[in-house]
XYZ file of C-alpha atoms in Angstrom:
620
model
C 154.246 77.311 -159.491
C 153.315 80.851 -158.535
C 149.790 80.473 -159.869
C 149.342 77.291 -157.825
C 150.413 79.107 -154.669
C 147.976 81.904 -155.478
C 145.157 79.396 -155.937
C 145.949 77.702 -152.611
C 146.135 81.057 -150.824
C 142.833 82.162 -152.313
C 141.214 78.879 -151.319
C 142.426 79.187 -147.747
C 141.084 82.736 -147.509
C 137.725 81.647 -148.870
C 137.547 78.793 -146.344
C 138.501 81.086 -143.473
C 135.913 83.622 -144.536
C 133.256 80.877 -144.737
C 134.156 79.474 -141.303
C 134.131 82.969 -139.822
C 130.701 83.558 -141.290
C 129.394 80.228 -139.946
C 130.820 80.977 -136.492
C 129.242 84.417 -136.460
C 125.908 82.933 -137.439
C 126.228 80.353 -134.683
C 126.955 82.938 -132.001
C 124.075 85.252 -132.903
C 120.986 84.081 -130.994
C 117.957 83.214 -133.060
C 115.272 85.844 -132.520
C 111.648 84.777 -131.987
C 108.983 85.759 -134.537
C 107.391 89.199 -134.485
C 104.079 89.292 -132.632
C 101.474 91.698 -134.026
C 98.479 93.212 -132.251
C 96.027 91.270 -134.414
C 97.575 87.934 -133.408
C 95.304 87.082 -130.469
C 95.351 83.332 -129.688
C 92.216 81.501 -128.606
C 91.950 80.286 -125.031
C 92.965 76.712 -124.416
C 92.500 74.645 -121.304
C 94.842 75.646 -118.451
C 95.839 78.913 -120.147
C 95.435 82.652 -119.714
C 96.174 85.555 -122.052
C 99.048 87.914 -121.413
C 99.208 91.110 -123.476
C 102.380 93.181 -123.740
C 101.241 96.754 -124.444
C 104.217 98.690 -125.799
C 103.179 102.345 -125.480
C 105.354 104.763 -127.425
C 106.824 102.092 -129.710
C 110.352 103.042 -130.752
C 113.208 101.664 -132.766
C 114.239 99.696 -129.704
C 113.153 96.092 -130.221
C 111.513 94.308 -127.288
C 111.777 90.578 -126.607
C 109.327 88.628 -124.449
C 110.699 85.728 -122.393
C 108.822 83.335 -120.139
C 109.322 80.066 -118.289
C 107.262 77.902 -115.945
C 108.552 77.647 -112.384
C 107.816 73.940 -112.587
C 110.873 73.734 -114.841
C 113.616 73.470 -112.209
C 116.630 75.741 -112.863
C 115.577 76.329 -116.468
C 116.560 79.391 -118.477
C 113.914 81.761 -119.757
C 112.656 80.965 -123.254
C 112.232 83.641 -125.923
C 108.582 83.734 -126.944
C 108.035 86.677 -129.254
C 109.424 89.956 -130.546
C 106.970 92.616 -129.404
C 105.508 95.172 -131.788
C 103.059 97.771 -130.584
C 101.021 95.109 -128.805
C 101.491 91.362 -128.405
C 99.220 88.705 -126.848
C 100.437 85.237 -125.906
C 99.081 82.309 -123.898
C 100.608 81.519 -120.505
C 100.308 78.365 -118.408
C 97.974 78.504 -115.415
C 99.007 75.227 -113.781
C 102.087 76.650 -112.067
C 103.613 80.107 -111.532
C 105.210 81.562 -114.664
C 108.253 83.836 -114.842
C 107.813 86.656 -117.367
C 110.530 89.034 -118.547
C 110.711 91.780 -121.191
C 114.101 92.735 -122.576
C 115.080 95.672 -124.796
C 117.349 94.700 -127.673
C 119.781 97.435 -128.679
C 121.980 95.937 -131.371
C 123.590 92.928 -129.738
C 122.963 94.192 -126.191
C 119.915 93.090 -124.197
C 118.728 95.448 -121.461
C 116.430 94.267 -118.667
C 115.163 96.991 -116.312
C 114.333 95.718 -112.797
C 110.596 96.302 -113.177
C 110.600 94.131 -116.324
C 112.709 91.272 -114.967
C 111.435 87.801 -114.128
C 112.416 88.347 -110.495
C 109.628 90.936 -110.212
C 107.174 89.364 -112.653
C 106.442 85.825 -111.465
C 102.720 85.126 -111.243
C 100.262 82.280 -110.853
C 97.830 83.145 -113.605
C 94.154 82.234 -113.421
C 92.649 80.124 -116.168
C 90.940 82.240 -118.849
C 92.303 85.349 -117.202
C 93.242 88.479 -119.171
C 96.485 90.150 -118.080
C 98.375 93.122 -119.461
C 101.932 94.301 -118.957
C 102.121 97.998 -119.796
C 105.519 99.169 -121.009
C 106.614 102.786 -120.912
C 109.790 103.883 -122.707
C 111.632 107.116 -121.983
C 114.646 108.457 -123.905
C 115.261 111.607 -121.885
C 118.666 111.327 -120.293
C 119.226 107.908 -121.829
C 117.004 104.928 -122.505
C 114.666 103.926 -119.678
C 111.862 101.378 -119.604
C 109.232 100.654 -116.990
C 106.835 97.658 -116.814
C 103.546 97.616 -114.935
C 101.427 94.467 -114.574
C 97.597 94.471 -114.355
C 94.788 91.911 -114.305
C 92.047 92.977 -116.688
C 89.216 90.601 -115.728
C 87.960 88.299 -112.987
C 87.657 84.848 -114.539
C 85.434 82.230 -112.884
C 87.129 79.674 -110.683
C 88.213 76.799 -112.936
C 87.683 74.348 -110.060
C 83.954 75.074 -109.663
C 83.014 71.897 -111.640
C 85.248 69.895 -109.301
C 83.630 71.450 -106.219
C 80.208 70.671 -107.671
C 81.199 67.052 -108.352
C 82.415 66.619 -104.764
C 79.216 68.220 -103.484
C 76.991 65.934 -105.540
C 78.981 62.891 -104.455
C 78.691 63.917 -100.791
C 74.943 64.495 -101.182
C 74.420 61.094 -102.794
C 76.484 59.412 -100.086
C 74.466 61.151 -97.357
C 71.169 60.181 -99.003
C 72.364 56.579 -99.280
C 73.242 56.498 -95.564
C 69.863 57.980 -94.587
C 67.831 55.675 -96.844
C 69.794 52.622 -95.736
C 69.230 53.538 -92.094
C 65.497 53.954 -92.673
C 65.389 50.642 -94.507
C 67.197 48.806 -91.706
C 64.755 50.236 -89.158
C 61.772 48.946 -91.132
C 60.379 52.392 -91.931
C 59.757 51.582 -95.589
C 58.144 48.285 -94.653
C 55.663 49.965 -92.336
C 54.870 52.623 -94.934
C 54.163 50.001 -97.606
C 52.134 47.781 -95.296
C 50.048 50.717 -94.174
C 48.643 51.113 -97.674
C 48.159 47.407 -98.487
C 45.359 45.017 -97.699
C 47.695 42.981 -95.539
C 48.576 45.920 -93.290
C 46.473 44.613 -90.360
C 48.195 41.216 -90.384
C 51.605 42.798 -90.849
C 51.077 45.097 -87.887
C 50.555 42.100 -85.583
C 54.286 41.398 -85.748
C 57.168 43.836 -85.340
C 58.358 45.136 -88.748
C 62.044 44.935 -87.841
C 61.677 41.201 -87.355
C 60.115 40.855 -90.785
C 62.880 42.960 -92.278
C 65.644 40.992 -90.573
C 64.155 37.792 -91.955
C 64.164 39.191 -95.459
C 67.700 40.442 -95.102
C 69.045 37.160 -93.789
C 67.226 35.296 -96.529
C 68.740 37.550 -99.136
C 72.217 37.021 -97.769
C 72.038 33.265 -97.532
C 70.936 33.070 -101.148
C 74.383 34.307 -102.092
C 75.915 31.148 -100.525
C 79.532 31.025 -101.690
C 79.811 34.769 -102.113
C 78.580 35.436 -98.573
C 80.944 32.957 -96.994
C 83.830 34.537 -98.822
C 82.848 38.060 -97.742
C 82.711 37.032 -94.078
C 86.293 35.833 -94.215
C 87.719 38.817 -96.066
C 88.672 42.150 -94.581
C 86.502 44.548 -96.534
C 88.912 47.387 -95.797
C 91.588 45.746 -97.974
C 89.246 45.415 -100.943
C 87.978 48.944 -100.359
C 91.556 50.244 -100.270
C 92.248 48.486 -103.561
C 88.983 49.765 -105.029
C 89.696 53.382 -104.050
C 93.118 53.220 -105.688
C 91.755 51.544 -108.801
C 88.824 53.952 -109.196
C 91.091 56.987 -108.889
C 93.515 55.388 -111.361
C 90.721 54.940 -113.910
C 89.570 58.521 -113.426
C 93.057 59.991 -113.903
C 93.891 57.670 -116.807
C 90.758 58.816 -118.589
C 91.826 62.450 -118.188
C 90.881 63.574 -114.679
C 88.742 66.377 -116.082
C 91.938 67.840 -117.565
C 92.931 69.171 -114.141
C 96.684 69.168 -113.633
C 96.364 67.835 -110.084
C 94.950 64.640 -111.589
C 97.899 64.316 -113.960
C 101.255 62.808 -113.062
C 103.974 65.100 -111.772
C 106.155 66.678 -114.422
C 109.237 65.436 -112.554
C 109.701 65.892 -108.798
C 106.725 66.246 -106.469
C 103.392 64.545 -105.886
C 99.931 64.767 -107.389
C 96.805 62.663 -106.828
C 97.647 60.627 -109.936
C 101.010 59.638 -108.425
C 99.419 57.952 -105.419
C 97.401 55.134 -106.909
C 99.950 52.860 -108.632
C 102.210 52.540 -105.549
C 99.159 52.022 -103.342
C 98.022 49.133 -105.524
C 101.492 47.595 -105.242
C 101.349 48.109 -101.461
C 97.948 46.480 -101.012
C 99.062 43.588 -103.224
C 101.673 42.825 -100.574
C 99.100 43.062 -97.761
C 96.685 40.683 -99.468
C 99.572 38.346 -100.306
C 100.242 37.678 -96.624
C 96.632 36.737 -95.886
C 96.366 34.613 -99.029
C 99.506 32.679 -98.155
C 98.266 32.003 -94.633
C 95.043 30.540 -95.967
C 96.887 28.241 -98.357
C 99.384 27.096 -95.737
C 96.590 26.322 -93.284
C 95.045 24.131 -95.951
C 98.465 22.443 -96.170
C 99.009 23.371 -99.803
C 102.592 22.312 -100.706
C 104.946 25.255 -101.148
C 106.067 23.976 -104.531
C 102.462 24.186 -105.737
C 102.222 27.699 -104.326
C 105.384 28.699 -106.186
C 104.055 27.408 -109.506
C 100.919 29.426 -108.895
C 103.075 32.508 -108.220
C 105.030 31.947 -111.417
C 101.862 31.360 -113.443
C 100.219 34.510 -112.118
C 103.304 36.605 -112.838
C 103.493 35.331 -116.414
C 99.802 36.061 -117.023
C 100.146 39.594 -115.626
C 103.182 40.240 -117.807
C 101.370 38.930 -120.915
C 98.327 41.101 -120.150
C 100.620 44.099 -119.837
C 102.091 43.432 -123.271
C 98.565 43.075 -124.651
C 97.629 46.486 -123.241
C 100.787 48.024 -124.720
C 99.807 46.681 -128.143
C 96.512 48.614 -127.855
C 94.831 45.887 -129.890
C 96.548 46.971 -133.113
C 96.579 44.702 -136.140
C 99.990 44.201 -137.690
C 101.884 45.520 -134.680
C 105.263 47.091 -135.435
C 107.569 45.225 -133.064
C 110.436 47.602 -133.818
C 108.648 50.305 -131.778
C 106.790 48.143 -129.262
C 107.032 49.296 -125.646
C 108.108 46.479 -123.325
C 107.815 47.936 -119.772
C 104.402 48.782 -118.372
C 102.161 48.823 -115.313
C 101.163 45.162 -115.276
C 104.719 44.167 -116.178
C 105.884 46.008 -113.062
C 103.192 44.237 -111.034
C 104.285 40.875 -112.432
C 107.990 41.234 -111.605
C 107.273 42.754 -108.196
C 104.840 40.007 -107.282
C 107.209 37.279 -108.455
C 110.065 38.566 -106.288
C 108.138 39.432 -103.112
C 105.911 36.353 -103.185
C 108.794 33.970 -103.866
C 110.911 35.412 -101.062
C 108.083 35.377 -98.554
C 107.158 31.823 -99.504
C 110.526 30.713 -98.151
C 109.933 32.283 -94.725
C 106.129 31.993 -94.440
C 104.718 30.181 -91.409
C 101.276 29.482 -89.990
C 102.069 29.721 -86.288
C 103.015 32.556 -83.954
C 106.198 31.098 -82.460
C 107.299 34.011 -80.259
C 103.934 35.185 -78.985
C 105.202 35.396 -75.405
C 108.867 35.929 -76.157
C 111.144 38.803 -75.311
C 110.399 40.697 -78.511
C 106.715 39.823 -78.667
C 105.702 43.435 -79.267
C 107.716 43.589 -82.502
C 107.577 39.951 -83.520
C 105.918 40.933 -86.789
C 109.426 42.219 -87.644
C 111.753 39.916 -85.722
C 110.165 36.675 -86.906
C 110.861 37.693 -90.505
C 114.260 39.352 -90.033
C 115.884 37.514 -93.003
C 113.397 39.214 -95.313
C 114.311 42.594 -93.884
C 117.995 41.920 -94.461
C 117.355 40.902 -98.066
C 115.234 43.937 -98.912
C 117.607 46.362 -97.245
C 120.356 44.865 -99.417
C 118.182 45.477 -102.495
C 117.670 49.099 -101.418
C 121.431 49.471 -100.921
C 122.003 48.087 -104.435
C 119.444 50.535 -105.839
C 121.116 53.448 -104.041
C 124.628 52.471 -105.168
C 123.532 52.106 -108.796
C 121.650 55.411 -108.686
C 124.476 57.465 -107.234
C 127.638 55.658 -108.344
C 126.977 54.306 -111.842
C 128.937 56.129 -114.523
C 126.587 57.339 -117.270
C 128.434 58.536 -120.405
C 128.206 62.316 -120.786
C 126.290 62.778 -117.534
C 127.005 63.812 -113.987
C 127.373 60.816 -111.654
C 124.338 60.498 -109.402
C 122.225 62.792 -111.589
C 118.493 62.600 -110.757
C 117.168 65.443 -112.898
C 114.842 65.598 -115.870
C 117.506 66.573 -118.404
C 116.444 68.789 -121.269
C 116.273 72.413 -120.142
C 116.843 71.506 -116.479
C 119.949 72.895 -114.784
C 120.298 75.421 -117.632
C 120.563 72.636 -120.214
C 123.839 71.260 -118.869
C 122.519 67.667 -118.764
C 120.191 67.713 -121.747
C 120.441 64.003 -122.634
C 120.664 62.672 -119.073
C 116.989 62.266 -118.182
C 116.651 59.970 -115.195
C 120.390 59.455 -114.766
C 121.306 55.805 -114.174
C 117.660 54.649 -114.371
C 117.200 56.134 -117.837
C 120.581 54.839 -119.009
C 119.733 51.269 -117.947
C 116.375 51.413 -119.744
C 117.989 52.665 -122.948
C 120.710 50.026 -122.838
C 118.399 47.109 -122.053
C 115.298 47.986 -124.063
C 116.531 50.579 -126.566
C 115.003 53.989 -127.275
C 112.244 52.505 -129.429
C 110.933 50.131 -126.742
C 110.438 52.554 -123.845
C 107.737 55.123 -123.119
C 107.730 57.749 -125.872
C 105.815 60.541 -124.109
C 107.243 61.117 -120.621
C 105.534 63.682 -118.420
C 108.625 65.909 -118.463
C 108.649 66.152 -122.270
C 106.561 69.338 -122.560
C 108.014 71.456 -119.758
C 111.656 70.376 -120.023
C 111.600 70.004 -123.837
C 112.891 66.439 -123.951
C 113.483 65.696 -127.615
C 114.099 61.933 -127.483
C 112.716 59.205 -125.207
C 115.306 58.843 -122.481
C 113.519 57.053 -119.650
C 110.568 54.755 -118.856
C 108.570 55.361 -115.646
C 108.073 51.587 -115.343
C 111.734 50.820 -116.051
C 114.042 48.248 -114.536
C 115.815 50.145 -111.755
C 112.545 51.366 -110.246
C 111.474 47.743 -109.856
C 113.773 47.459 -106.830
C 111.916 50.219 -104.976
C 108.598 48.846 -106.227
C 109.551 45.554 -104.584
C 110.276 47.438 -101.356
C 106.867 49.142 -101.150
C 105.222 45.785 -101.834
C 107.254 44.358 -98.960
C 106.055 47.191 -96.718
C 102.513 46.245 -97.697
C 103.401 42.681 -96.769
C 104.458 44.066 -93.381
C 100.929 45.422 -92.929
C 99.650 41.919 -93.631
C 101.986 40.520 -90.985
C 100.525 42.961 -88.460
C 97.036 41.707 -89.314
C 98.193 38.097 -89.025
C 100.147 38.330 -85.754
C 98.286 40.987 -83.744
C 94.634 40.048 -83.304
C 93.511 43.073 -81.281
C 92.211 45.897 -83.466
C 93.708 48.559 -81.190
C 97.183 47.047 -81.538
C 96.743 46.831 -85.274
C 95.704 50.468 -85.657
C 98.482 51.706 -83.368
C 101.099 49.853 -85.406
C 99.661 51.099 -88.699
C 99.841 54.678 -87.470
C 103.350 54.282 -86.055
C 104.574 52.878 -89.359
C 102.876 55.718 -91.218
C 104.480 58.416 -89.069
C 107.961 56.845 -89.070
C 107.990 56.267 -92.820
C 106.714 59.811 -93.420
C 109.548 61.261 -91.359
C 112.150 59.127 -93.147
C 110.828 60.254 -96.532
C 110.846 63.875 -95.371
C 114.452 63.603 -94.236
C 115.555 62.025 -97.523
C 113.964 64.828 -99.554
C 114.787 67.467 -96.876
C 111.063 68.301 -96.845
C 111.696 70.030 -100.174
C 110.498 69.426 -103.688
C 113.789 69.790 -105.558
C 116.590 70.373 -103.061
C 116.723 67.124 -101.079
C 119.229 64.284 -101.213
C 116.611 62.051 -102.841
C 113.630 64.076 -104.122
C 110.185 62.502 -104.197
C 109.873 61.396 -107.806
C 107.275 59.074 -109.270
C 109.010 58.900 -112.648
C 112.047 57.280 -111.021
C 110.163 55.580 -108.177
C 112.782 57.160 -105.947
C 113.397 55.753 -102.475
C 111.812 58.779 -100.798
C 108.782 58.400 -103.082
C 108.019 54.774 -102.185
C 108.658 55.376 -98.477
C 106.362 58.429 -98.465
C 103.616 56.549 -100.314
C 103.955 53.546 -98.013
C 103.570 55.857 -95.004
C 100.394 57.333 -96.481
C 99.121 53.825 -97.248
C 99.571 52.696 -93.632
C 97.558 55.685 -92.395
C 94.810 55.181 -94.998
C 94.621 51.466 -94.216
C 94.282 52.201 -90.496
C 91.435 54.632 -91.209
C 89.586 52.207 -93.508
C 90.114 49.242 -91.196
C 88.708 51.198 -88.245
C 85.811 52.600 -90.236
C 84.791 49.431 -92.105
C 85.897 46.323 -90.230
C 85.891 47.554 -86.618
C 83.183 50.185 -86.253
C 81.254 49.029 -89.337
C 80.191 52.596 -90.047
C 80.794 52.146 -93.773
C 80.474 49.064 -95.937
C 83.161 50.257 -98.360
C 80.654 50.756 -101.194
C 81.005 51.681 -103.987
C 84.796 51.256 -103.971
C 84.497 47.762 -102.541
C 83.056 46.493 -105.837
C 86.024 47.190 -108.161
C 88.313 46.065 -105.333
C 86.853 42.578 -105.666
C 87.542 42.318 -109.416
C 90.676 44.428 -109.945
C 92.133 42.587 -112.954
C 88.934 42.728 -115.006
C 88.371 46.386 -114.182
C 91.953 47.450 -114.880
C 92.419 45.557 -118.150
C 88.937 46.520 -119.335
C 89.408 50.219 -118.657
C 92.749 50.185 -120.507
C 91.316 48.448 -123.564
C 88.357 50.852 -123.736
C 90.433 54.022 -123.308
C 89.244 56.581 -125.846
C 86.381 54.328 -126.975
C 82.641 54.096 -126.464
C 80.973 53.782 -123.961
C 83.477 55.560 -121.699
C 84.652 58.227 -124.124
C 82.806 60.672 -126.363
C 83.632 63.589 -128.621
C 82.990 66.530 -126.292
C 84.370 70.041 -126.058
C 87.716 70.418 -124.318
C 86.570 72.237 -121.197
C 86.836 71.224 -117.566
C 83.068 70.680 -117.031
C 82.646 68.513 -120.141
C 85.832 66.526 -119.619
C 85.139 66.060 -115.898
C 81.644 64.736 -116.567
C 82.928 62.288 -119.179
C 85.825 61.065 -117.041
C 83.629 60.638 -113.966
C 81.222 58.632 -116.081
C 84.128 56.464 -117.270
C 85.098 55.635 -113.685
C 81.457 55.111 -112.688
C 80.933 52.755 -115.615
C 83.599 50.369 -114.347
C 82.268 50.555 -110.782
C 78.882 49.488 -112.171
C 80.499 46.669 -114.153
C 82.226 45.477 -110.989
C 78.954 45.658 -109.054
C 77.200 43.570 -111.704
C 79.949 40.936 -111.652
C 79.872 40.774 -107.849
C 76.090 40.377 -107.756
C 76.404 37.532 -110.240
C 79.083 35.917 -108.091
C 81.697 36.349 -110.811
C 85.191 36.877 -109.421
C 87.960 36.674 -112.011
C 91.525 36.279 -110.779
C 94.806 35.232 -112.338
């Protein structure tokens, strides 16, 4: 009996000792690896070198911490234990917080000159930087950090400036040559050196030229008639958005401004998808008016809407499959860009079909000035209800283990307190409906915020409600074009809508990137995001409409061409991503990547031009 008690007592002591050991191991922070002076990493794109020069190395261990300021409310990350000298790579896309701490046993000391508060810098790409550390043990341990830039690297954006300059030069040369051609200058020059020059000079060259031009246009027959009826500014708007989308999807020269935002904020890449949704709504209004004037039955129009939505959704699934043989359906992504287009189009088109009309009933009524709104007030009520539903779900839905109304990136954000809450209610709905294996696996916030598991899809379900709203705002632009025939009235209304929507978006986000009620966020398609993008779209549409359709200063080329065949260009560019002839094995530098990506976008503009010249317009 006594021996049994002794055995039990010994076992308990062993267990307690083991648990104590495990707990002590858990509480001791894991130290980063030792960085030696010979460990000098090679430059990568969007990086600089930071060297920690530890003069007078002592038995006091130094720890290097850093964190990008793009990571909102994130703790500093331990990078390396510093020996006599340590060189690491730092990000040059955003400011980086750098801190050096002295480790004395279990105590970490951070002198003011070495703290992140005094060492936050926007590093230059391929720059060489050194932080000199001086240690002093007289009268107690003291440490001082001094920061210095050791070289003057070339501006990483020089290739981009050169590309813009070349594009501007080519555009200017095109305008000059086209002007000379229209004035008959080339005709007179050619006739001067031909045997027929005497006969040609008997008649005015401009008349000969105008005859040739009109003959060339009439030979296009169906294509010309169609172009006269269309607003070229709408197709140009669509073409600009699509061309930029192709460029950024192919890499954007590896410039961060042509990549999607990490979480909150806006980049060039964030503009194009919402703009395409917006202009889809604008074109929808004009298309419906044409069909109704031809007395097409609404039931036939609805079946066409349903058919188009199903085709778009199927094409989106095809793009997600990436043409793989033996596709693994257990990890197949369901949401996508064309899927979002399909659902948005189905909802907005079906609703508008109910209220569409071909006549201007209240042209001289009391609210004639705003009849583009009042005549369609039921639609406004419906979409405001959808926005209210989106807002209630976003801020009131209970997500297990997460703060109610959370809109953050999760991971390291907010000091890691909401690590598995990426996207809040939007991410939770995607995971519950589609499952982790069927949503986007590489979100933009993965690198900076260290998201370990897929938690959210940028084309998810909840964002469809705000996508529907920006499409409806595009439809509103179409209503302005339909109801108000004077170009001045149209432009004034476009600009008013742009300003008002911009102010509303600014108020929602408090004109701040991270501190507003509803931050501008493309990943979530937040309400402030779609309102801000719709405001920009109204202003851009006003500018293009004035420039192309009113003043006729610009024909819309070359963006007009892909705008006429958007489905072919979009699906084709997706299927050829990373493949010849739009992608090659080149060095990973900004000049090489920019040249390749610009060629990729140019290739599809040329394809669209060829199809248009052949009279081939493919729609769904």
